[in-house]
Coordinates of C-alpha atoms in Angstrom, one line a residue:
X15 CA 26.1 185.0 41.5
X16 CA 27.5 181.5 41.9
X17 CA 25.6 178.5 43.1
X18 CA 27.7 176.9 45.8
X19 CA 27.8 173.3 47.0
X20 CA 30.0 172.0 49.8
X21 CA 30.9 168.3 49.2
X22 CA 34.5 168.6 50.4
X23 CA 33.2 170.1 53.7
X24 CA 31.4 166.8 54.5
X25 CA 34.8 165.2 55.0
X26 CA 36.0 164.9 58.6
X27 CA 38.2 167.5 60.2
X28 CA 41.1 168.3 60.0
X29 CA 40.9 167.9 56.2
X30 CA 38.6 171.0 56.2
X31 CA 38.2 173.5 59.1
X32 CA 35.6 176.2 59.0
X33 CA 37.3 179.6 59.0
X34 CA 36.2 183.2 58.2
X35 CA 38.2 185.7 56.1
X36 CA 39.8 188.6 57.8
X37 CA 38.4 191.9 56.3
X38 CA 40.7 194.3 54.5
X39 CA 40.8 198.0 54.7
X40 CA 39.5 199.2 51.3
X41 CA 39.3 196.6 48.5
X42 CA 39.2 197.6 44.9
X43 CA 38.7 195.3 41.9
X44 CA 41.7 194.9 39.6
X45 CA 40.3 192.3 37.3
X46 CA 37.3 190.0 37.0
X47 CA 37.2 187.1 34.6
X48 CA 33.7 187.4 33.3
X49 CA 33.9 184.6 30.7
X50 CA 35.1 182.2 33.4
X51 CA 32.3 183.3 35.7
X52 CA 29.8 182.6 33.0
X53 CA 31.4 179.1 32.5
X54 CA 30.9 178.6 36.2
X55 CA 27.2 179.3 35.9
X56 CA 27.1 182.8 37.2
X57 CA 23.6 184.1 36.4
X58 CA 24.4 187.7 36.9
X59 CA 27.4 190.0 37.4
X60 CA 27.4 192.5 40.1
X61 CA 29.0 196.0 40.0
X62 CA 32.7 196.3 40.7
X63 CA 32.2 197.6 44.3
X64 CA 30.2 194.5 45.2
X65 CA 32.7 192.2 43.5
X66 CA 35.5 193.8 45.4
X67 CA 33.7 193.2 48.7
X68 CA 33.1 189.5 47.8
X69 CA 36.5 188.7 46.3
X70 CA 38.4 190.3 49.2
X71 CA 36.4 188.3 51.8
X72 CA 35.0 191.5 53.4
X73 CA 31.5 190.3 52.7
X74 CA 30.6 186.6 52.5
X75 CA 29.6 185.5 49.0
X76 CA 26.0 184.3 49.1
X77 CA 25.9 180.5 49.7
X78 CA 29.6 180.2 50.5
X79 CA 31.0 178.3 53.5
X80 CA 34.6 179.4 53.9
X81 CA 37.1 176.8 55.2
X82 CA 40.8 176.1 55.2
X83 CA 42.1 172.8 53.9
X84 CA 44.7 170.7 55.8
X85 CA 47.6 169.1 54.0
X86 CA 51.2 168.1 54.6
X87 CA 54.1 168.0 52.2
X88 CA 57.7 167.3 51.3
X89 CA 59.3 170.7 50.9
X90 CA 62.5 170.5 49.0
X91 CA 62.6 166.8 50.0
X92 CA 61.9 167.4 53.7
X93 CA 58.6 166.2 55.1
X94 CA 56.5 168.6 57.1
X95 CA 53.5 166.8 58.6
X96 CA 51.2 169.8 58.8
X97 CA 51.1 172.7 56.3
X98 CA 47.6 173.5 55.1
X99 CA 45.9 176.6 53.8
X100 CA 47.8 179.3 55.7
X101 CA 46.4 182.1 53.7
X102 CA 43.6 180.6 51.6
X103 CA 39.9 179.7 52.1
X104 CA 37.8 177.4 50.0
X105 CA 34.5 179.2 49.5
X106 CA 32.8 176.1 48.1
X107 CA 32.3 174.2 44.9
X108 CA 30.2 175.0 41.8
X109 CA 29.0 172.8 39.0
X110 CA 30.1 174.4 35.7
X111 CA 28.3 174.4 32.4
X112 CA 30.0 171.1 31.5
X113 CA 28.8 169.4 34.6
X114 CA 32.2 169.5 36.2
X115 CA 32.6 170.3 40.0
X116 CA 35.1 173.1 40.5
X117 CA 36.5 174.8 43.6
X118 CA 36.4 178.5 44.2
X119 CA 39.1 179.7 46.6
X120 CA 40.3 183.0 48.1
X121 CA 44.1 183.5 48.5
X122 CA 45.5 186.2 50.8
X123 CA 42.3 186.4 52.8
X124 CA 43.9 186.3 56.3
X125 CA 45.0 183.9 59.0
X126 CA 43.7 180.4 59.3
X127 CA 44.3 177.6 61.8
X128 CA 47.2 176.5 59.4
X129 CA 48.9 179.9 59.2
X130 CA 51.8 178.8 61.5
X131 CA 52.4 182.4 62.6
X132 CA 52.0 184.0 59.2
X133 CA 49.8 186.9 58.4
X134 CA 47.6 185.0 55.9
X135 CA 48.1 187.8 53.3
X136 CA 49.5 188.1 49.9
X137 CA 51.5 190.9 48.2
X138 CA 50.1 192.3 45.0
X139 CA 53.0 191.0 42.9
X140 CA 52.4 187.2 43.3
X141 CA 48.6 187.8 42.7
X142 CA 49.3 189.5 39.3
X143 CA 51.9 186.9 38.4
X144 CA 49.5 184.0 39.1
X145 CA 46.7 185.7 37.2
X146 CA 48.8 186.2 34.1
X147 CA 50.6 182.9 34.0
X148 CA 47.6 180.7 34.9
X149 CA 45.4 182.4 32.2
X150 CA 48.2 181.9 29.6
X151 CA 48.4 178.3 30.5
X152 CA 44.6 177.9 30.1
X153 CA 44.8 179.6 26.7
X154 CA 47.5 177.1 25.7
X155 CA 45.3 174.2 26.7
X156 CA 47.6 173.2 29.5
X157 CA 45.7 171.9 32.6
X158 CA 45.7 174.6 35.2
X159 CA 43.9 176.4 37.9
X160 CA 42.2 179.6 36.7
X161 CA 42.0 183.2 37.8
X162 CA 38.5 184.5 38.5
X163 CA 39.3 187.8 40.2
X164 CA 42.0 190.0 41.8
X165 CA 41.4 192.7 44.3
X166 CA 43.7 195.2 46.0
X167 CA 43.3 195.3 49.8
X168 CA 44.3 198.9 50.6
X169 CA 46.8 197.5 53.1
X170 CA 50.5 196.8 53.2
X171 CA 52.0 193.4 53.5
X172 CA 55.5 193.1 54.9
X173 CA 57.8 190.6 53.2
X174 CA 61.4 191.7 52.3
X175 CA 59.8 195.1 52.5
X176 CA 56.3 196.6 52.9
X177 CA 54.3 196.0 49.7
X178 CA 50.7 196.6 48.5
X179 CA 48.4 193.7 49.5
X180 CA 45.9 191.9 47.3
X181 CA 43.5 188.9 47.3
X182 CA 43.3 186.4 44.5
X183 CA 40.3 184.2 43.6
X184 CA 41.3 180.9 42.1
X185 CA 39.2 178.2 40.4
X186 CA 40.5 174.6 40.4
X187 CA 39.1 171.2 39.6
X188 CA 39.9 170.7 43.2
X189 CA 42.6 171.8 45.7
X190 CA 43.4 168.2 46.7
X191 CA 47.1 167.5 46.6
X192 CA 49.6 164.7 47.1
X193 CA 50.2 166.6 50.4
X194 CA 46.5 166.2 51.3
X195 CA 46.9 162.4 51.3
X196 CA 50.2 162.7 53.2
X197 CA 48.3 164.8 55.8
X198 CA 45.5 162.2 56.1
X199 CA 48.1 159.3 56.3
X200 CA 50.0 161.2 59.1
X201 CA 46.8 161.2 61.2
X202 CA 47.1 157.4 61.3
X203 CA 43.3 157.1 60.8
X204 CA 42.6 154.7 58.0
X205 CA 38.9 155.7 57.9
X206 CA 39.9 159.3 57.2
X207 CA 42.3 158.3 54.5
X208 CA 39.7 156.1 52.9
X209 CA 37.1 158.9 53.0
X210 CA 39.5 161.2 51.2
X211 CA 40.4 158.5 48.6
X212 CA 36.8 157.7 47.9
X213 CA 36.0 161.4 47.5
X214 CA 38.8 161.8 44.9
X215 CA 37.7 158.7 43.0
X216 CA 34.0 159.9 42.9
X217 CA 35.0 163.4 42.0
X218 CA 37.9 163.0 39.6
X219 CA 38.3 159.3 38.5
X220 CA 34.9 157.6 38.7
X221 CA 36.1 154.8 36.4
X222 CA 38.4 153.7 39.1
X223 CA 35.5 152.8 41.4
X224 CA 34.7 149.7 39.2
X225 CA 38.3 148.4 39.1
X226 CA 39.4 145.3 40.9
X227 CA 41.5 147.5 43.2
X228 CA 40.0 151.0 43.1
X229 CA 43.0 152.5 44.9
X230 CA 45.6 151.0 42.6
X231 CA 43.4 152.3 39.7
X232 CA 43.4 155.7 41.4
X233 CA 47.2 155.7 41.5
X234 CA 47.4 154.7 37.8
X235 CA 45.1 157.5 36.8
X236 CA 46.9 160.2 38.8
X237 CA 50.3 159.0 37.4
X238 CA 48.9 159.3 33.8
X239 CA 47.6 162.8 34.3
X240 CA 50.8 164.1 35.9
X241 CA 52.9 162.6 33.2
X242 CA 50.9 164.4 30.5
X243 CA 50.9 167.7 32.5
X244 CA 54.7 167.8 33.0
X245 CA 55.3 167.0 29.3
X246 CA 53.1 170.0 28.4
X247 CA 54.9 172.2 30.8
X248 CA 58.2 171.3 29.2
X249 CA 56.8 172.0 25.7
X250 CA 56.5 175.7 26.5
X251 CA 59.5 176.0 28.7
X252 CA 57.6 176.4 32.0
X253 CA 59.5 176.0 35.2
X254 CA 57.2 175.6 38.2
X255 CA 59.9 176.5 40.7
X256 CA 58.5 174.7 43.8
X257 CA 57.4 171.2 42.9
X258 CA 56.8 170.2 46.5
X259 CA 54.3 167.4 47.1
X260 CA 51.9 170.0 48.5
X261 CA 52.0 171.7 45.1
X262 CA 51.2 168.5 43.2
X263 CA 47.5 168.4 42.2
X264 CA 45.7 165.1 42.3
X265 CA 43.5 166.4 39.5
X266 CA 46.5 166.8 37.2
X267 CA 46.4 170.6 37.0
X268 CA 49.2 173.2 37.4
X269 CA 48.7 174.6 40.9
X270 CA 50.4 177.2 43.1
X271 CA 52.3 179.6 40.8
X272 CA 54.8 180.9 43.3
X273 CA 58.4 181.5 42.0
X274 CA 57.6 180.2 38.5
X275 CA 58.8 181.5 35.2
X276 CA 59.2 180.6 31.5
X277 CA 62.6 179.7 30.2
X278 CA 63.9 182.2 27.7
X279 CA 67.5 181.4 26.7
X280 CA 67.4 177.6 26.6
X281 CA 69.2 175.9 29.4
X282 CA 68.1 172.5 30.8
X283 CA 69.4 173.3 34.2
X284 CA 67.6 176.7 34.4
X285 CA 66.2 177.6 37.8
X286 CA 64.2 180.8 38.6
X287 CA 63.2 180.2 42.2
X288 CA 65.2 182.3 44.7
X289 CA 65.0 179.5 47.2
X290 CA 66.1 176.6 45.1
X291 CA 69.8 176.8 45.7
X292 CA 70.4 173.2 45.0
X293 CA 68.5 173.2 41.6
X294 CA 66.2 170.5 42.8
X295 CA 63.4 171.9 40.6
X296 CA 65.5 172.9 37.5
X297 CA 63.7 172.6 34.2
X298 CA 65.2 169.2 33.2
X299 CA 64.5 167.7 36.6
X300 CA 60.8 168.3 36.6
X301 CA 59.8 164.8 35.2
X302 CA 61.9 163.0 37.8
X303 CA 60.6 165.2 40.6
X304 CA 57.0 164.5 39.5
X305 CA 57.6 160.8 39.6
X306 CA 59.2 161.1 43.0
X307 CA 56.1 163.0 44.3
X308 CA 53.9 160.3 42.9
X309 CA 55.9 157.7 44.8
X310 CA 55.1 159.6 48.0
X311 CA 51.4 159.5 46.9
X312 CA 51.6 155.7 46.4
X313 CA 53.0 155.3 49.9
X314 CA 49.9 156.9 51.4
X315 CA 47.5 154.6 49.5
X316 CA 49.2 151.3 50.4
X317 CA 47.0 150.6 53.5
X318 CA 43.9 150.8 51.3
X319 CA 45.1 148.4 48.5
X320 CA 44.1 144.8 48.2
X321 CA 47.5 143.2 47.8
X322 CA 49.8 142.9 50.8
X323 CA 53.5 142.7 51.5
X324 CA 56.1 142.6 48.8
X325 CA 53.6 142.0 46.0
X326 CA 51.8 145.2 46.9
X327 CA 55.0 147.3 46.9
X328 CA 56.1 145.8 43.6
X329 CA 52.7 146.4 41.9
X330 CA 52.7 150.1 43.1
X331 CA 56.3 150.5 42.0
X332 CA 55.4 149.2 38.6
X333 CA 52.6 151.8 38.3
X334 CA 55.0 154.6 39.3
X335 CA 57.5 153.4 36.7
X336 CA 54.8 153.7 34.0
X337 CA 55.1 157.5 34.4
X338 CA 58.2 157.4 32.2
X339 CA 56.5 155.7 29.3
X340 CA 53.4 158.0 29.5
X341 CA 55.6 161.1 29.8
X342 CA 57.7 160.0 26.8
X343 CA 54.7 159.3 24.6
X344 CA 53.2 162.7 25.3
X345 CA 56.5 164.5 24.9
X346 CA 57.1 162.7 21.5
X347 CA 53.6 163.8 20.3
X348 CA 54.4 167.4 21.4
X349 CA 57.8 167.3 19.7
X350 CA 56.3 166.2 16.4
X351 CA 53.7 169.0 16.7
X352 CA 56.3 171.7 17.5
X353 CA 58.5 170.6 14.6
X354 CA 55.7 170.2 12.1
X355 CA 56.3 166.5 11.6
X356 CA 54.0 163.6 11.2
X357 CA 52.9 162.2 14.6
X358 CA 54.6 158.9 13.8
X359 CA 57.8 160.4 12.5
X360 CA 60.8 158.4 13.8
X361 CA 62.9 161.6 13.5
X362 CA 60.9 163.7 15.9
X363 CA 62.9 162.7 19.0
X364 CA 66.4 163.0 17.5
X365 CA 65.6 166.2 15.7
X366 CA 64.2 167.8 18.9
X367 CA 67.3 166.6 20.8
X368 CA 69.5 168.3 18.1
X369 CA 67.5 171.5 18.2
X370 CA 67.6 171.7 22.0
X371 CA 71.4 171.2 21.8
X372 CA 71.6 174.0 19.2
X373 CA 69.4 176.3 21.4
X374 CA 71.6 175.7 24.4
X375 CA 75.0 176.0 22.6
X376 CA 73.8 178.9 20.4
X377 CA 72.2 180.8 23.4
X378 CA 68.8 180.8 21.7
X379 CA 65.5 182.0 23.1
X380 CA 63.2 179.0 23.2
X381 CA 59.9 180.7 22.3
X382 CA 61.4 182.9 19.7
X383 CA 63.2 179.9 18.1
X384 CA 60.0 177.9 17.7
X385 CA 58.1 180.9 16.5
X386 CA 60.7 181.6 13.9
X387 CA 60.8 178.0 12.9
X388 CA 57.0 178.0 12.5
X389 CA 57.2 181.0 10.2
X390 CA 59.9 179.3 8.1
X391 CA 57.9 176.1 7.9
X392 CA 54.8 178.0 6.7
X393 CA 56.8 180.1 4.3
X394 CA 60.3 178.8 3.6
X395 CA 61.7 182.1 2.3
X396 CA 65.3 183.4 2.6
X397 CA 63.9 186.2 4.9
X398 CA 62.4 183.7 7.3
X399 CA 65.5 181.5 7.2
X400 CA 67.7 184.5 8.0
X401 CA 65.4 185.6 10.9
X402 CA 65.8 182.2 12.4
X403 CA 69.6 182.0 12.0
X404 CA 69.9 185.5 13.5
X405 CA 68.7 184.0 16.9
X406 CA 71.8 181.8 17.3
X407 CA 75.5 182.5 17.9
X408 CA 76.3 179.4 15.8
X409 CA 74.5 179.9 12.5
X410 CA 76.5 177.3 10.6
X411 CA 75.6 174.5 13.0
X412 CA 71.9 175.5 13.0
X413 CA 72.0 175.6 9.2
X414 CA 73.1 172.0 9.1
X415 CA 70.3 171.0 11.5
X416 CA 67.8 172.9 9.3
X417 CA 68.7 170.9 6.3
X418 CA 68.0 167.6 8.1
X419 CA 64.8 169.0 9.6
X420 CA 63.5 170.4 6.4
X421 CA 63.9 167.1 4.5
X422 CA 61.9 165.3 7.2
X423 CA 59.4 168.2 7.5
X424 CA 58.7 168.1 3.8
X425 CA 58.3 164.4 3.9
X426 CA 55.8 164.7 6.8
X427 CA 53.9 167.6 5.4
X428 CA 50.1 167.4 5.0
X429 CA 47.4 170.0 4.9
X430 CA 46.9 170.0 8.7
X431 CA 50.5 169.9 10.0
X432 CA 51.1 173.6 9.5
X433 CA 48.1 174.5 11.6
X434 CA 49.2 172.0 14.3
X435 CA 52.7 173.5 14.4
X436 CA 51.3 177.0 14.9
X437 CA 49.0 175.8 17.7
X438 CA 52.0 174.2 19.4
X439 CA 54.3 177.2 19.3
X440 CA 53.0 180.4 20.8
X441 CA 54.0 183.8 19.6
X442 CA 54.0 185.2 23.1
X443 CA 54.5 183.9 26.6
X444 CA 54.3 185.9 29.9
X445 CA 58.0 186.8 29.7
X446 CA 59.5 187.4 33.0
X447 CA 60.6 191.0 32.4
X448 CA 57.1 191.9 31.1
X449 CA 55.4 190.4 34.1
X450 CA 57.8 192.4 36.3
X451 CA 57.1 195.5 34.4
X452 CA 53.4 195.0 35.0
X453 CA 54.0 194.4 38.7
X454 CA 56.2 197.4 39.0
X455 CA 53.7 199.7 37.4
X456 CA 50.9 198.3 39.5
X457 CA 52.9 199.1 42.7
X458 CA 52.7 202.7 41.5
X459 CA 49.0 202.4 41.0
X460 CA 49.0 201.9 37.2
X461 CA 47.3 198.6 36.1
X462 CA 47.3 199.4 32.4
X463 CA 50.5 197.3 31.7
X464 CA 48.9 194.4 33.5
X465 CA 45.7 194.5 31.5
X466 CA 47.7 195.0 28.2
X467 CA 49.8 192.0 29.0
X468 CA 46.8 189.9 30.0
X469 CA 45.1 190.6 26.7
X470 CA 48.0 189.3 24.6
X471 CA 49.0 186.3 26.8
X472 CA 45.4 185.0 26.6
X473 CA 45.7 185.2 22.8
X474 CA 49.1 183.5 22.5
X475 CA 49.1 183.2 18.7
X476 CA 48.3 186.8 18.1
X477 CA 50.5 188.4 15.4
X478 CA 49.5 192.0 16.1
X479 CA 52.1 194.8 16.5
X480 CA 51.4 195.0 20.3
X481 CA 51.7 191.2 20.7
X482 CA 55.0 191.3 18.8
X483 CA 56.3 194.1 21.0
X484 CA 55.4 192.3 24.2
X485 CA 56.8 189.0 22.8
X486 CA 60.3 190.3 22.3
X487 CA 62.9 188.7 24.5
X488 CA 64.5 190.6 27.3
X489 CA 67.6 192.7 26.6
X490 CA 70.5 192.0 28.9
X491 CA 69.4 194.9 31.2
X492 CA 65.8 193.6 31.3
X493 CA 66.5 190.0 32.3
X494 CA 64.7 188.7 35.4
X495 CA 66.8 185.9 36.8
X496 CA 64.9 185.1 40.0
X497 CA 61.3 185.1 41.1
X498 CA 59.9 184.9 44.6
X499 CA 57.1 183.2 46.6
X500 CA 54.5 185.5 48.1
X501 CA 54.1 183.6 51.3

């Protein structure tokens, strides 16, 4: 089905350790992403029973060489020198239709040498959450890992309680993390570290190979990608939940959708993770945390760089500081798009700051606000104005903001800005209560709500009646205030 290669497996242990999946009792296919499989070069699609066997790990996929990846990480600021794939196996890499090398990985496939006493399994809920959220992110053009398949295991997984088990198949540009470099650095083996860095340059940043200092160029490239990624998260209200260094992708993709969620009522200090008691990874903190993670990445690369001493540290520090300018530039572009303004509008930043203040003080839903604003921009009728004002508890204050915005929006308007504004503001996100509804139904054996939600979140600008129904904000009784990791 897929034509596997195994370039990462040529790196020395313990970066990759050959490991077999642990079979499950009775796998059944929940979902298979046929368009993604085609993009990965699958030349045929097997029947559901065969796919269930492959994507559960019960039968080795032809050509695969399963292995667990080693990595370390700062978890909530505390360094753990060995983490690794405790419940995941890299099956191998495929070259997609665009000539890009991509990983295929099982999650929830059983114990590995990095399990640290865990069972190596995943409950069904986190599998469905990651499938829905990652495919929405892909539909929005936000760099992300992808969902290839989900399979029930026919077994129970004990977390807070006994839950149905499942196995998820994830596709990524790679699964190399800041934590992977921290793991290599912790081995105190410069040859190992260099092999990893050279692999990443060849795979993700080949232009860095010709730089005067390839490893400084690598740092610059990773900083730039992370800055763009975090700005795009913020534009849709995404809160990762666990931005540990082991969840920070060197490829600049969103990875490891554990206790993640999308902000509904706007609050810069919003946290959804049940374990983030100190709000370390609150919505507004995400850029600073990403920059902190990148500083930890820079520390691992210092032994490979050409400069020495204080000059080296200063140069690396300067690169890390460029995150702020790159993030701000991307955020400003996104602000202009979301507000329907010209890209060069000097009012984009102050207008967005004003609207965010209005959303916070007026207890407004972020996605609904930008959707309603888009409708008003496309058709500035009294009906659309009133629909927007109905979202706030402070309509007079929002009306004053609208007057200022509309003057700038009209001045900025051209034939393409309306289309750009619509493409920046989704009608629907995977709302937390809808995701939970799908999970709850699946726990009772009904996957119809999951598939219905998947259909609409992968078409985030759909204006259909069903999309509008699933796009509605949660009522007070429906709100989901915490999400949990499946580990």
